[in-house]
Coordinates of C-alpha atoms in Angstrom, one line a residue:
M1 CA -23.9 62.7 -77.7
F2 CA -21.6 61.4 -80.5
E3 CA -23.1 64.4 -82.9
Y4 CA -22.3 66.6 -80.1
F5 CA -18.6 65.7 -79.9
K6 CA -18.6 66.4 -84.2
T7 CA -19.8 69.8 -83.5
I8 CA -17.4 70.9 -81.4
N9 CA -13.9 72.4 -82.5
R10 CA -11.1 70.8 -82.2
S11 CA -9.3 72.2 -79.5
E12 CA -12.1 71.0 -77.2
R13 CA -12.6 67.5 -78.4
I14 CA -9.0 67.1 -77.3
T15 CA -9.9 68.5 -73.7
L16 CA -12.7 66.3 -73.6
L17 CA -11.0 63.1 -74.6
V18 CA -8.0 63.6 -72.0
G19 CA -10.4 64.5 -69.5
G20 CA -12.4 61.2 -70.3
V21 CA -8.8 59.4 -70.3
F22 CA -7.9 60.8 -66.6
V23 CA -11.8 60.2 -65.5
T24 CA -11.6 56.5 -67.1
I25 CA -7.8 56.2 -64.9
F26 CA -8.9 57.4 -61.9
L27 CA -12.5 55.4 -62.0
C28 CA -10.0 52.2 -62.4
Y29 CA -8.0 53.1 -59.9
L30 CA -11.2 53.7 -57.3
I31 CA -12.3 50.3 -58.4
V32 CA -9.4 48.2 -59.0
F33 CA -6.6 49.1 -57.1
S34 CA -7.5 51.1 -54.6
P35 CA -9.5 47.9 -53.0
L36 CA -6.6 45.8 -54.1
Q37 CA -4.0 47.7 -52.1
N38 CA -6.2 47.5 -48.9
T39 CA -6.6 43.7 -49.3
I40 CA -3.3 43.3 -49.6
E41 CA -2.4 45.6 -46.3
K42 CA -5.2 43.8 -44.2
K43 CA -3.4 40.2 -45.3
Q44 CA 0.0 41.8 -44.3
Q45 CA -1.5 42.8 -40.6
T46 CA -2.8 39.0 -40.7
L47 CA 0.5 37.7 -41.2
N48 CA 2.7 40.0 -39.0
D49 CA -0.3 38.8 -36.2
K50 CA -0.1 35.6 -36.9
I51 CA 4.0 35.3 -37.1
H52 CA 3.9 37.2 -33.7
T53 CA 1.7 34.6 -32.3
L54 CA 4.0 31.9 -33.6
H55 CA 7.0 34.0 -31.9
W56 CA 4.9 33.9 -29.1
L57 CA 4.2 30.4 -28.8
H58 CA 7.6 29.3 -29.3
Q59 CA 8.8 31.5 -26.5
A60 CA 5.6 29.8 -24.2
S61 CA 6.8 26.2 -25.5
A62 CA 10.4 27.0 -24.4
K63 CA 9.3 28.2 -20.6
Y64 CA 7.1 25.2 -20.2
L65 CA 10.0 23.0 -21.2
Q66 CA 12.5 24.9 -19.0
L67 CA 10.2 24.3 -16.5
H68 CA 9.2 20.7 -17.3
K69 CA 13.0 20.1 -17.4
N70 CA 12.6 20.2 -13.3
K71 CA 12.8 16.6 -11.7
P72 CA 10.1 15.8 -9.1
R73 CA 12.0 17.1 -5.4
R74 CA 13.4 14.0 -3.5
N75 CA 11.5 15.0 -0.6
A76 CA 8.2 15.3 -2.3
T77 CA 5.5 13.2 -0.7
Y78 CA 3.2 11.7 -3.3
S79 CA -0.5 11.6 -2.4
K80 CA -2.6 8.5 -2.7
D81 CA -5.8 10.6 -3.3
S82 CA -6.8 9.9 -6.8
L83 CA -5.6 11.8 -9.6
L84 CA -8.8 13.7 -9.9
T85 CA -8.6 14.9 -6.3
I86 CA -5.3 16.1 -6.5
I87 CA -6.2 18.2 -9.4
D88 CA -9.1 19.6 -7.7
Q89 CA -7.2 20.3 -4.3
T90 CA -4.2 21.7 -6.2
T91 CA -6.6 24.1 -8.7
V92 CA -8.5 25.1 -5.7
K93 CA -5.4 25.8 -4.0
L94 CA -3.8 28.3 -7.2
D95 CA -7.2 29.8 -7.0
V96 CA -7.7 28.4 -11.0
R97 CA -10.4 26.3 -10.6
S98 CA -13.0 28.4 -12.5
F99 CA -10.6 28.4 -15.5
I100 CA -11.7 24.6 -16.2
R101 CA -14.4 24.2 -18.7
R102 CA -14.3 20.5 -18.5
I103 CA -12.4 17.8 -16.5
D104 CA -12.8 14.0 -17.9
P105 CA -10.9 11.0 -16.4
E106 CA -9.3 8.4 -18.9
G107 CA -8.6 5.3 -16.7
K108 CA -7.2 5.5 -13.2
N109 CA -3.9 7.4 -13.7
Q110 CA -4.9 9.7 -16.9
V111 CA -7.0 12.8 -17.0
Q112 CA -8.0 15.7 -19.6
I113 CA -8.7 18.7 -18.8
W114 CA -9.9 21.8 -20.7
F115 CA -9.3 25.1 -19.5
E116 CA -10.7 28.5 -20.9
R117 CA -9.1 31.9 -20.8
I118 CA -6.5 30.9 -17.9
N119 CA -3.4 33.3 -17.3
F120 CA -0.9 31.7 -19.2
D121 CA 1.8 32.2 -16.7
D122 CA -0.9 30.4 -13.9
L123 CA -1.5 27.4 -16.3
I124 CA 2.6 27.0 -16.2
H125 CA 2.7 27.3 -12.6
L126 CA -0.5 24.8 -12.2
L127 CA 1.7 22.3 -14.4
N128 CA 4.7 22.9 -12.6
I129 CA 3.2 22.2 -8.7
L130 CA 1.5 19.0 -9.9
Q131 CA 4.6 17.7 -11.5
R132 CA 6.8 18.9 -8.5
N133 CA 4.7 17.6 -6.0
N134 CA 2.7 14.7 -7.2
N135 CA 4.9 13.2 -10.0
I136 CA 2.0 14.1 -12.2
R137 CA 3.1 15.0 -15.9
V138 CA 1.9 16.2 -19.0
E139 CA 1.2 13.6 -22.0
N140 CA -0.4 16.2 -24.1
L141 CA -0.8 20.0 -24.4
S142 CA -2.5 22.1 -26.6
I143 CA -3.0 25.7 -26.3
S144 CA -4.5 28.2 -28.2
R145 CA -3.9 32.2 -27.5
Q146 CA -6.7 34.5 -26.8
T147 CA -6.8 38.0 -27.7
D148 CA -6.0 39.2 -24.4
L149 CA -2.4 39.4 -24.3
A150 CA -1.6 36.9 -21.3
L151 CA -4.7 34.4 -22.0
V152 CA -5.0 31.1 -23.0
D153 CA -7.2 28.2 -23.6
A154 CA -5.6 24.7 -23.3
H155 CA -6.1 21.2 -23.6
I156 CA -4.3 19.1 -21.1
T157 CA -3.8 15.2 -20.8
V158 CA -2.0 14.7 -17.5
K159 CA -1.1 11.0 -16.0
G160 CA 0.7 10.0 -12.8
G161 CA -0.5 10.7 -9.0
A162 CA -1.8 8.0 -7.0
Q163 CA 0.1 4.9 -8.3

């Protein structure tokens, strides 16, 4: 190959060298820069999605805190039923019982509930009803957003009810 290069005239060698440089630059672009640029764009999109989710969670927690500040109604009649019974009856009444994946009692007056793919507004409404009507308050709340717009998974520890 080098012998052929020596046999061609000077202008053809220069043309061949310039073409080789352009091909080398183009290959470097295809092999290095383009995948790097695609990765940067994907990471930027992931970051934007996470920022959007963070903003959504801040709004959701503010909404929850606003609802949670409401004190129990003075004329609320607290049931003497067990905490599990109150939660079960309320979830059935609000048609969210099917979203409960697991429910575990922890002592007499504390229960852990795991919800899957429940509408966030329905969850907040349930917690508000439990707090307002039965003096059941949230001790611990962990929410993770699903890919569907308003659906969440939640792990909640509630306390109160029958004393």
